[in-house]
Coordinates of C-alpha atoms and ligand atoms in Angstrom, one line a residue:
M260 CA 0.0 0.0 0.0
S261 CA 1.2 3.5 -0.7
A262 CA -0.2 6.2 1.4
M263 CA -2.0 9.3 0.1
R264 CA 0.1 12.4 0.9
I265 CA -1.9 14.9 2.9
D266 CA -1.2 18.2 1.3
G267 CA -1.2 20.5 4.3
K268 CA 0.1 23.4 2.3
A269 CA -2.9 23.3 -0.1
I270 CA -5.5 22.7 2.6
A271 CA -4.0 25.6 4.6
A272 CA -4.1 27.9 1.6
E273 CA -7.8 27.0 1.0
L274 CA -8.5 27.6 4.7
R275 CA -6.8 31.0 4.7
E276 CA -8.9 31.9 1.6
K277 CA -12.1 31.0 3.4
I278 CA -10.9 32.9 6.5
A279 CA -10.2 36.0 4.5
L280 CA -13.7 35.9 3.0
E281 CA -15.3 35.4 6.4
G282 CA -13.1 38.2 7.8
K283 CA -14.3 40.5 5.0
K284 CA -17.9 39.6 5.8
L285 CA -17.3 40.4 9.5
I286 CA -15.9 43.8 8.5
D287 CA -18.8 44.5 6.2
E288 CA -21.5 43.4 8.7
T289 CA -20.0 44.8 12.0
G290 CA -17.2 47.1 11.1
V291 CA -14.8 44.9 13.1
T292 CA -11.5 44.0 11.5
P293 CA -9.9 41.0 13.1
G294 CA -6.6 42.1 14.8
I295 CA -3.6 40.1 15.9
A296 CA -0.5 41.1 17.7
V297 CA 2.6 38.9 17.7
V298 CA 5.3 39.6 20.2
I299 CA 8.8 38.3 19.9
V300 CA 11.6 38.7 22.4
G301 CA 15.2 38.1 21.2
E302 CA 16.8 36.9 18.1
D303 CA 16.1 33.2 17.9
P304 CA 16.3 32.5 14.1
A305 CA 13.6 29.8 14.0
S306 CA 11.2 32.0 16.0
K307 CA 11.9 34.9 13.6
V308 CA 10.9 32.7 10.7
Y309 CA 7.7 31.6 12.4
V310 CA 6.8 35.2 13.3
A311 CA 7.3 36.3 9.8
S312 CA 5.0 33.6 8.4
K313 CA 2.4 34.5 10.9
G314 CA 2.5 38.2 9.9
K315 CA 2.4 37.2 6.2
A316 CA -0.7 35.0 6.8
A317 CA -2.4 37.8 8.7
L318 CA -1.9 40.2 5.9
E319 CA -3.1 37.7 3.4
C320 CA -6.3 37.3 5.4
N321 CA -6.6 41.2 5.5
F322 CA -6.4 41.2 9.3
H323 CA -5.1 44.1 11.2
S324 CA -1.6 42.8 12.2
V325 CA 1.0 44.3 14.5
E326 CA 4.4 42.9 15.4
H327 CA 6.4 43.8 18.5
A328 CA 10.0 42.7 18.1
L329 CA 11.7 43.3 21.5
P330 CA 15.4 42.9 22.3
A331 CA 16.6 39.9 24.3
T332 CA 17.4 42.2 27.2
T333 CA 13.7 43.2 27.6
S334 CA 12.8 42.8 31.3
E335 CA 9.8 40.7 32.4
E336 CA 8.1 43.9 33.7
E337 CA 8.4 45.5 30.2
L338 CA 7.0 42.5 28.5
L339 CA 4.1 42.2 31.0
S340 CA 3.3 45.9 30.5
L341 CA 3.2 45.4 26.7
V342 CA 0.8 42.4 27.1
Q343 CA -1.3 44.4 29.4
S344 CA -1.6 47.3 26.9
L345 CA -2.5 44.7 24.2
N346 CA -5.2 43.3 26.5
E347 CA -6.7 46.8 26.7
D348 CA -6.4 47.5 23.0
A349 CA -9.9 46.9 21.4
S350 CA -8.4 46.7 17.9
I351 CA -6.5 43.5 18.9
H352 CA -8.5 40.3 19.3
G353 CA -5.6 37.9 19.4
I354 CA -2.2 38.1 21.2
L355 CA 0.6 35.7 20.6
V356 CA 3.8 35.7 22.5
Q357 CA 6.3 33.7 20.6
L358 CA 8.0 31.0 22.7
P359 CA 10.6 30.3 23.9
L360 CA 11.2 33.4 25.9
P361 CA 14.7 34.3 27.3
D362 CA 15.5 32.6 30.6
H363 CA 15.1 35.7 32.8
I364 CA 11.4 35.9 31.9
D365 CA 8.8 33.7 33.6
E366 CA 6.9 32.2 30.6
G367 CA 3.9 31.1 32.8
K368 CA 3.5 34.6 34.2
V369 CA 3.4 36.1 30.7
L370 CA 1.0 33.5 29.2
E371 CA -1.3 33.9 32.2
L372 CA -1.6 37.6 31.8
I373 CA -2.9 37.3 28.3
L374 CA -6.7 37.6 28.4
P375 CA -8.1 34.1 27.8
E376 CA -10.4 35.5 25.1
K377 CA -7.4 36.9 23.3
D378 CA -5.2 33.9 23.8
V379 CA -5.0 32.7 20.2
D380 CA -2.3 30.2 21.0
G381 CA -4.7 28.5 23.5
F382 CA -2.0 28.1 26.2
H383 CA -3.8 30.1 29.0
P384 CA -4.8 27.7 31.9
I385 CA -8.4 28.8 31.4
N386 CA -8.4 27.7 27.8
V387 CA -6.6 24.5 28.8
G388 CA -9.2 23.9 31.4
L389 CA -12.1 24.5 29.1
L390 CA -10.7 22.1 26.5
T391 CA -10.0 19.3 29.0
T392 CA -13.3 19.6 30.8
G393 CA -15.3 19.2 27.6
A394 CA -16.1 22.8 26.9
R395 CA -14.0 23.0 23.8
D396 CA -16.6 25.2 22.1
K397 CA -15.9 28.0 24.6
A398 CA -12.1 27.6 24.5
L399 CA -9.5 28.9 22.1
V400 CA -7.7 25.6 21.2
P401 CA -4.0 25.3 20.4
C402 CA -3.4 25.7 16.7
T403 CA -1.1 22.7 15.9
P404 CA -3.5 20.1 17.4
S405 CA -6.5 21.8 15.8
G406 CA -4.9 21.6 12.4
C407 CA -4.1 17.9 13.0
L408 CA -7.7 17.2 13.9
I409 CA -9.0 18.8 10.8
M410 CA -6.6 16.7 8.7
A411 CA -7.6 13.5 10.6
R412 CA -11.3 14.2 10.0
R413 CA -10.7 14.8 6.3
C414 CA -9.1 11.4 6.0
L415 CA -11.4 9.4 8.3
G416 CA -14.6 11.3 8.6
D417 CA -16.1 10.3 12.0
L418 CA -13.3 9.5 14.5
N419 CA -15.7 7.7 17.0
G420 CA -14.0 4.7 18.6
K421 CA -10.8 5.1 16.6
S422 CA -7.6 4.2 18.5
A423 CA -5.1 7.1 18.6
V424 CA -1.6 7.3 19.8
V425 CA 0.0 10.7 20.5
I426 CA 3.7 10.5 20.9
G427 CA 4.8 13.5 23.0
R428 CA 3.2 15.1 26.1
S429 CA 4.1 18.8 25.7
N430 CA 1.6 21.4 26.8
I431 CA 1.6 22.9 23.3
V432 CA 1.1 19.8 21.2
G433 CA 0.8 16.4 22.8
K434 CA -1.6 17.1 25.7
P435 CA -4.0 19.3 23.8
M436 CA -3.9 16.9 20.8
A437 CA -4.9 14.0 23.1
A438 CA -7.7 16.1 24.7
L439 CA -9.0 16.9 21.2
L440 CA -8.9 13.3 20.0
L441 CA -10.7 12.3 23.3
S442 CA -13.4 14.9 22.6
E443 CA -13.9 13.2 19.3
N444 CA -14.4 9.9 21.1
C445 CA -11.1 8.3 20.1
T446 CA -9.5 5.9 22.5
V447 CA -6.3 7.8 23.2
T448 CA -2.8 6.7 24.4
I449 CA -0.2 9.3 25.2
A450 CA 3.3 8.1 24.8
H451 CA 6.5 9.8 25.9
S452 CA 10.2 9.2 26.6
R453 CA 9.4 6.7 29.4
T454 CA 7.0 4.7 27.4
K455 CA 8.0 1.0 27.2
N456 CA 7.8 -0.9 23.8
L457 CA 6.8 2.3 21.9
P458 CA 6.8 0.5 18.5
D459 CA 4.2 -2.0 19.9
V460 CA 2.1 0.9 21.3
V461 CA 2.1 2.7 18.0
R462 CA 1.2 -0.6 16.1
G463 CA -2.2 -0.5 17.7
A464 CA -3.2 2.9 16.4
D465 CA -5.6 4.0 13.7
I466 CA -4.3 7.5 14.1
V467 CA -0.6 8.3 15.0
V468 CA 0.4 11.8 15.9
A469 CA 4.2 12.2 16.3
A470 CA 5.3 15.3 18.3
V471 CA 8.6 14.3 19.6
G472 CA 11.4 16.4 18.0
R473 CA 13.5 13.4 17.0
P474 CA 14.3 13.1 13.3
Q475 CA 12.6 10.1 11.6
M476 CA 12.2 8.2 14.8
V477 CA 8.9 6.5 13.9
K478 CA 9.6 3.7 11.4
G479 CA 7.3 2.1 8.9
D480 CA 7.2 -1.2 10.7
W481 CA 5.6 0.6 13.7
I482 CA 2.6 1.7 11.6
K483 CA -0.6 -0.4 11.4
E484 CA -1.7 -1.0 7.8
G485 CA -4.1 1.8 6.8
A486 CA -3.3 4.1 9.7
V487 CA -3.4 7.9 9.4
V488 CA 0.0 9.4 10.3
L489 CA 0.3 13.1 11.3
D490 CA 3.9 14.2 11.7
V491 CA 4.3 17.4 13.8
G492 CA 8.0 17.1 14.2
M493 CA 10.3 19.7 12.6
N494 CA 13.9 18.7 12.7
R495 CA 16.9 20.1 10.9
I496 CA 19.4 17.5 9.8
A497 CA 22.6 17.7 7.8
A498 CA 22.1 17.3 4.1
P499 CA 25.6 16.9 2.6
E500 CA 24.0 15.8 -0.7
R501 CA 22.8 19.4 -1.1
G502 CA 26.3 20.7 -0.6
E503 CA 28.7 21.4 2.2
G504 CA 27.1 22.7 5.4
K505 CA 23.6 22.4 4.0
T506 CA 20.6 21.1 6.0
R507 CA 17.1 19.9 5.4
L508 CA 13.9 19.7 7.4
V509 CA 12.5 16.3 8.3
G510 CA 9.7 15.1 10.6
D511 CA 9.6 12.7 13.5
V512 CA 8.4 10.0 11.1
D513 CA 10.5 8.1 8.6
Y514 CA 8.3 9.2 5.7
D515 CA 9.2 6.7 3.0
S516 CA 8.8 3.5 5.1
A517 CA 5.7 4.8 6.9
A518 CA 4.1 5.8 3.6
E519 CA 4.2 2.1 2.6
K520 CA 1.9 1.2 5.5
A521 CA -0.2 4.3 6.2
S522 CA -3.4 5.2 4.3
H523 CA -2.7 8.9 4.7
I524 CA 0.5 10.7 5.8
T525 CA 1.6 14.3 6.2
P526 CA 4.9 15.3 4.7
V527 CA 7.5 17.6 6.4
P528 CA 7.7 20.3 5.3
G529 CA 4.2 21.0 3.8
G530 CA 2.0 19.1 6.2
V531 CA 1.2 20.2 9.8
G532 CA 3.3 23.4 9.7
P533 CA 1.2 25.4 7.3
M534 CA -2.0 24.2 8.9
T535 CA -0.8 25.5 12.3
I536 CA -0.5 29.0 10.9
A537 CA -3.9 28.8 9.2
L538 CA -5.4 27.8 12.5
L539 CA -3.9 30.8 14.2
M540 CA -5.8 32.9 11.7
A541 CA -8.9 30.9 12.4
N542 CA -8.5 31.5 16.2
T543 CA -8.0 35.2 15.6
L544 CA -11.2 35.3 13.6
T545 CA -13.0 33.3 16.3
A546 CA -11.8 35.8 18.9
A547 CA -13.0 38.7 16.8
R548 CA -16.4 37.1 16.2
R549 CA -16.9 36.3 19.8
A550 CA -16.0 39.9 20.7
A551 CA -18.7 41.0 18.3
G552 CA -21.2 38.7 19.9
L553 CA -21.3 36.2 16.9
E554 CA -21.3 32.4 16.9
D555 CA -18.2 30.4 16.1
L556 CA -17.6 29.1 12.6
D557 CA -16.9 25.4 11.9
Y558 CA -13.6 25.6 10.0
A559 CA -13.6 21.9 9.0
A560 CA -17.1 22.4 7.5
L561 CA -15.9 25.7 5.8
L562 CA -13.3 23.6 4.0
G563 CA -16.0 21.2 2.8
Ligands
NDP142 P1 8.8 19.0 23.5 O1 10.3 18.8 23.4 O2 8.2 19.9 24.4 O3 8.2 17.5 23.8 C1 8.7 16.4 23.2 C2 7.9 15.2 23.7 O4 8.5 14.0 23.1 C3 8.1 15.0 25.2 O5 6.8 14.7 25.8 C4 9.0 13.8 25.4 O6 8.8 13.0 26.5 C5 8.7 13.1 24.1 N1 9.9 12.2 23.7 C6 11.2 12.6 23.6 N2 12.0 11.6 23.2 C7 11.2 10.5 23.1 C8 11.3 9.2 22.7 N3 12.6 8.7 22.4 N4 10.3 8.4 22.7 C9 9.0 8.8 23.0 N5 8.8 10.1 23.3 C10 9.8 11.0 23.4 O7 8.4 19.2 22.0 P2 7.1 19.9 21.3 O8 5.8 19.2 21.7 O9 7.1 21.4 21.6 O10 7.4 19.7 19.8 C11 7.6 18.4 19.2 C12 8.1 18.6 17.8 O11 7.1 19.2 17.0 C13 9.3 19.4 17.6 O12 10.1 18.8 16.5 C14 8.8 20.8 17.2 O13 9.8 21.5 16.5 C15 7.6 20.4 16.4 N6 6.6 21.4 16.4 C16 6.0 21.7 15.2 C17 4.9 22.5 15.1 C18 4.3 22.7 13.7 O14 3.6 23.6 13.5 N7 4.6 21.8 12.8 C19 4.4 23.3 16.2 C20 5.0 22.9 17.5 C21 6.1 22.0 17.5 P3 9.0 13.5 28.0 O15 7.8 14.3 28.3 O16 9.0 12.2 28.7 O17 10.3 14.2 28.0

């Protein structure tokens, strides 16, 4: 069997287009332009790339978009005061503070200051609590897992009773992914660095989400025939075949061998990554619609 490649880039482009249309409708009907503020502290090159893509997507969706690039020497107090002013700014519906923050800043303190209704990353304890207590419709849900869920549903339709294994238990990917799959009535296993016999655990899964940060760790012979494989990992490895000192991006899954067993699989790059950014735009639109007293949109249904 050779898997169908899930074209996250194309699905994300379609989603951004729908979001731009819905954003325009919101402006026409209520005068509200969805607004997003992205805050970056320091010079981390990967973070700068992510922030630039987020800004580009926001412009493409015709959102009001502001970026605050602060030096690595910014104090915790200065950052908290910026977040507070964004909380109070009615033109901003979504606030994202790019992680990681420099060591001298308490990440939890910053994330907890963001108003839950503007927390488009979905990392505030209130949003985490809403998601895990079954009130997902009132939460803002983290973007990467939301994007994965949309892709899983496009492949499988109803996820009721499916067996899902999430490898990784971080607060930004693994745990919210597991909570979302559980809310879709999957039977969910969360695996991590202490899991015993990981290949056997993964072999039982209809849906595999790999969010580990280890290049090509998940091999084809771990994958059940016909499973859906969603690869969140983004790892830079040396690529001497491209020239001296060159690198390339790979996922946590060994794509070629896994594609022989899976029914559907996301590539890296071009899979989960672009969906994450599209879902950030979706969360911003949701936050703006809620602020205007409107119902949430069903983004999976918008995609058709
Ligand atoms: P973290 O480092 O926070 O978490 C990694 C998880 O993997 C941990 O729970 C860890 O277990 C587990 N783990 C580590 N080694 C093993 C192992 N040998 N076997 C099983 N589990 C293991 O990473 P993130 O969740 O933040 O990110 C994961 C990956 O996804 C990274 O490559 C990151 O770059 C990428 N990413 C991609 C995004 C996208 O949009 N495409 C968005 C966010 C992240 P333990 O808890 O026991 O230490």
